[in-house]
Coordinates of C-alpha atoms in Angstrom, one line a residue:
M143 CA 159.4 107.2 13.8
A144 CA 157.5 103.9 13.1
A145 CA 158.3 102.9 16.8
T146 CA 156.8 106.1 18.0
I147 CA 153.6 105.7 16.0
A148 CA 153.3 102.1 17.2
T149 CA 153.7 103.1 20.8
A150 CA 151.1 105.9 20.5
K151 CA 148.7 103.6 18.7
A152 CA 149.0 101.0 21.5
A153 CA 148.4 103.7 24.2
L154 CA 145.3 104.9 22.4
E155 CA 144.1 101.2 22.0
R156 CA 144.4 100.7 25.8
V157 CA 142.4 103.9 26.4
V158 CA 139.5 103.0 24.0
L159 CA 139.3 99.5 25.4
D160 CA 139.4 100.6 29.0
P161 CA 135.9 100.0 30.6
A162 CA 136.4 103.0 32.8
Y163 CA 136.1 105.3 29.7
H164 CA 133.5 103.3 27.8
D165 CA 130.4 105.4 28.5
L166 CA 132.2 108.6 27.7
L167 CA 133.9 107.2 24.5
A168 CA 130.5 105.9 23.4
V169 CA 129.4 109.6 23.2
A170 CA 132.2 110.3 20.7
K171 CA 131.4 107.1 18.8
G172 CA 127.7 108.0 18.6
A173 CA 128.7 111.5 17.0
R174 CA 131.0 109.7 14.6
N175 CA 128.3 107.2 13.6
G176 CA 125.7 109.9 13.2
A177 CA 128.0 111.9 10.8
V178 CA 128.8 108.8 8.8
Y179 CA 125.2 107.6 8.5
G180 CA 123.9 110.9 7.7
A181 CA 126.4 111.4 4.9
K182 CA 125.8 107.9 3.5
V183 CA 122.0 108.3 3.5
R184 CA 121.8 112.0 2.3
F185 CA 124.5 112.0 -0.5
P186 CA 123.0 109.5 -2.9
H187 CA 119.5 110.8 -2.3
A188 CA 120.4 114.4 -2.8
L189 CA 122.5 113.5 -5.8
V190 CA 119.6 111.9 -7.6
M191 CA 116.9 114.4 -6.6
V192 CA 119.0 117.5 -7.3
F193 CA 120.4 116.4 -10.7
L194 CA 117.0 115.2 -11.9
F195 CA 114.7 117.9 -10.6
R196 CA 116.6 121.1 -9.8
P197 CA 117.6 123.7 -12.3
G198 CA 121.0 125.3 -12.4
T199 CA 124.6 124.5 -13.5
I200 CA 126.5 121.4 -12.5
R201 CA 128.5 123.5 -10.0
Q202 CA 125.3 124.9 -8.4
K203 CA 123.8 121.4 -8.3
L204 CA 126.9 119.9 -6.6
S205 CA 126.9 122.8 -4.1
L206 CA 123.2 121.9 -3.2
V207 CA 124.1 118.2 -2.9
L208 CA 127.1 118.9 -0.7
R209 CA 125.2 121.4 1.5
A210 CA 122.4 118.9 2.1
T211 CA 124.8 116.1 2.9
R212 CA 126.8 118.3 5.3
T213 CA 123.6 119.4 7.1
H214 CA 122.2 115.9 7.4
A215 CA 125.6 114.5 8.7
R216 CA 126.3 117.4 11.1
N217 CA 122.8 117.3 12.6
L218 CA 122.7 113.6 13.1
A219 CA 126.2 113.9 14.7
R220 CA 125.1 116.7 17.0
F221 CA 121.9 115.0 18.0
A222 CA 123.8 111.7 18.8
F223 CA 126.3 113.6 20.8
I224 CA 123.8 115.6 22.8
Y225 CA 121.5 112.5 23.4
K226 CA 124.2 110.2 24.5
L227 CA 125.9 112.8 26.6
A228 CA 122.6 113.7 28.3
C229 CA 122.0 109.9 28.9
Y230 CA 125.5 109.7 30.4
V231 CA 124.9 112.6 32.7
L232 CA 121.5 111.4 33.9
K233 CA 122.8 107.9 34.5
H234 CA 125.8 108.9 36.5
Y235 CA 124.4 112.0 38.1
G236 CA 120.7 111.5 38.3
A237 CA 118.3 110.3 41.0
T238 CA 119.9 106.8 41.1
P239 CA 123.6 107.3 40.2
G240 CA 125.0 104.4 38.1
K241 CA 121.6 103.2 37.0
E242 CA 119.7 104.3 33.9
G243 CA 116.3 105.9 34.7
R244 CA 113.1 104.8 32.9
Y245 CA 112.6 108.2 31.2
D246 CA 116.3 109.1 30.7
S247 CA 116.1 108.3 26.9
F248 CA 112.9 110.4 26.6
V249 CA 114.4 113.5 28.4
A250 CA 117.7 113.1 26.4
G251 CA 115.8 112.9 23.1
L252 CA 113.7 115.9 24.0
L253 CA 116.8 117.9 24.7
G254 CA 118.6 116.8 21.5
G255 CA 115.5 117.2 19.4
Y256 CA 115.0 120.8 20.6
A257 CA 118.6 121.8 20.4
V258 CA 119.3 120.3 16.9
F259 CA 116.1 120.0 15.0
G260 CA 113.9 122.6 16.7
G261 CA 115.6 125.7 15.5
R262 CA 115.3 128.0 12.6
S263 CA 118.0 129.4 10.2
R264 CA 119.6 132.5 11.6
K265 CA 119.8 134.0 8.1
S266 CA 116.4 133.2 6.7
G267 CA 114.3 132.4 9.7
K268 CA 113.1 129.3 8.1
I269 CA 113.2 125.6 9.2
S270 CA 115.8 123.6 7.2
S271 CA 114.1 121.3 4.6
V272 CA 116.6 118.6 5.6
N273 CA 115.5 118.8 9.3
Q274 CA 111.9 118.8 8.2
Q275 CA 112.5 115.6 6.3
I276 CA 114.3 113.9 9.1
V277 CA 111.7 114.9 11.8
V278 CA 108.7 113.9 9.6
Y279 CA 110.5 110.5 8.9
V280 CA 110.9 110.0 12.6
F281 CA 107.3 111.1 13.4
A282 CA 105.8 108.8 10.9
R283 CA 107.7 105.8 12.5
V284 CA 106.8 106.9 16.0
V285 CA 103.0 107.0 15.1
L286 CA 103.3 103.5 13.5
A287 CA 105.0 102.2 16.6
L288 CA 102.5 103.7 18.9
A289 CA 99.7 102.2 16.8
R290 CA 101.2 98.8 17.1
L291 CA 101.7 99.2 20.9
A292 CA 98.1 100.4 21.3
V293 CA 96.7 97.1 19.9
K294 CA 99.3 94.7 21.4
P295 CA 97.4 92.1 23.5
D296 CA 100.1 91.8 26.1
G297 CA 98.3 93.7 28.9
R298 CA 101.0 96.2 29.3
T299 CA 100.9 98.8 26.5
G300 CA 97.6 98.0 24.8
L301 CA 94.6 100.2 25.1
P302 CA 91.2 98.9 26.5
L303 CA 89.0 97.1 23.9
V304 CA 91.3 97.4 20.9
S305 CA 94.0 95.3 22.6
R306 CA 91.7 92.3 23.0
E307 CA 93.1 89.4 21.1
R308 CA 90.4 89.0 18.5
V309 CA 89.9 92.7 18.1
S310 CA 93.6 93.4 18.0
A311 CA 94.0 90.7 15.2
R312 CA 91.3 92.2 13.1
I313 CA 92.6 95.7 13.5
S314 CA 96.2 94.6 12.6
Y315 CA 94.8 93.0 9.5
Y316 CA 92.7 95.8 8.1
A317 CA 94.5 98.9 9.6
W318 CA 97.2 99.1 6.8
P319 CA 94.9 99.3 3.8
V320 CA 92.7 101.8 5.6
F321 CA 95.8 103.9 6.6
A322 CA 97.3 103.7 3.1
A323 CA 94.1 104.7 1.3
T324 CA 93.4 107.6 3.8
S325 CA 96.9 108.8 3.6
W326 CA 96.8 109.0 -0.2
A327 CA 93.3 110.5 -0.2
A328 CA 94.5 113.2 2.2
V329 CA 97.7 114.1 0.3
M330 CA 96.0 114.2 -3.1
H331 CA 93.3 116.5 -1.7
L332 CA 95.9 118.7 0.0
F333 CA 97.9 118.9 -3.3
R334 CA 94.9 119.8 -5.3
Y335 CA 93.6 122.6 -3.0
H336 CA 96.4 123.5 -0.6
P337 CA 99.7 122.7 -2.4
D338 CA 101.7 125.5 -0.7
D339 CA 101.2 123.7 2.7
L340 CA 102.9 120.5 1.6
Q341 CA 106.6 119.9 2.2
P342 CA 108.5 121.4 -0.8
S343 CA 110.2 118.2 -2.1
L344 CA 106.9 116.3 -1.9
R345 CA 105.1 119.1 -3.7
S346 CA 107.8 119.2 -6.3
S347 CA 107.5 115.4 -6.9
M348 CA 103.8 115.5 -7.1
T349 CA 103.8 118.5 -9.5
Y350 CA 106.1 116.5 -11.8
I351 CA 103.9 113.4 -11.8
Y352 CA 100.4 114.8 -11.6
Q353 CA 100.4 118.3 -13.1
Q354 CA 103.1 118.3 -15.7
S355 CA 101.7 115.1 -17.2
D356 CA 98.8 117.2 -18.4
H357 CA 100.9 119.1 -20.9
W358 CA 102.7 118.2 -24.1
D359 CA 103.0 119.6 -27.6
S360 CA 104.8 116.9 -29.4
L361 CA 105.8 113.2 -29.4
R362 CA 109.1 114.3 -28.1
N363 CA 107.9 115.7 -24.8
F364 CA 105.1 113.2 -24.5
I365 CA 107.5 110.2 -24.2
W366 CA 111.2 111.2 -24.2
H367 CA 111.2 114.4 -22.3
N368 CA 108.9 116.0 -19.8
K369 CA 109.0 119.5 -21.2

């Protein structure tokens, strides 16, 4: 039995190390890594947020944690699989077979983003809160990266005027405090007058900090407990 297992393991080892299968196996590895990363990121976050801020029994809370973890892990795995498979197809069967095209990653990301994160729940018709958080997280970092590219004084990605070296340096220095102040000004105004349009988890956090802090009726729920 041990010899059979060793033989099978050696055969599999040869397959996974064979360069001929590398690109296809990278698709499977991408899905694996997406699932593992999604679970590692979501589980502790969901555990803390659900147990601190969600009502319900321990069983109900654990169910919410596991559901959020499963959704995050599954969707990152699905996206990685679709993205890497699309890149593989475009590279090997595209306009220049065997060579990666300049926009292959964009097209593959577009396809994966639509298929995995662009849909609504079949039962409720709503967009998954987990998907909203992932997409907003990605969007924020895309905007920051594009802003950096816009003022980069390298002559390739920078925009006219703002990418000049002196102007770029000044913008880079002052942009963050302006961005931070404007972001907080906007979110506080939205929370004050349009709270229902904010993302639920953000609204819940802000309600806890800024609204519920206005109410107490004893020393106990002024210091030790919120309510």
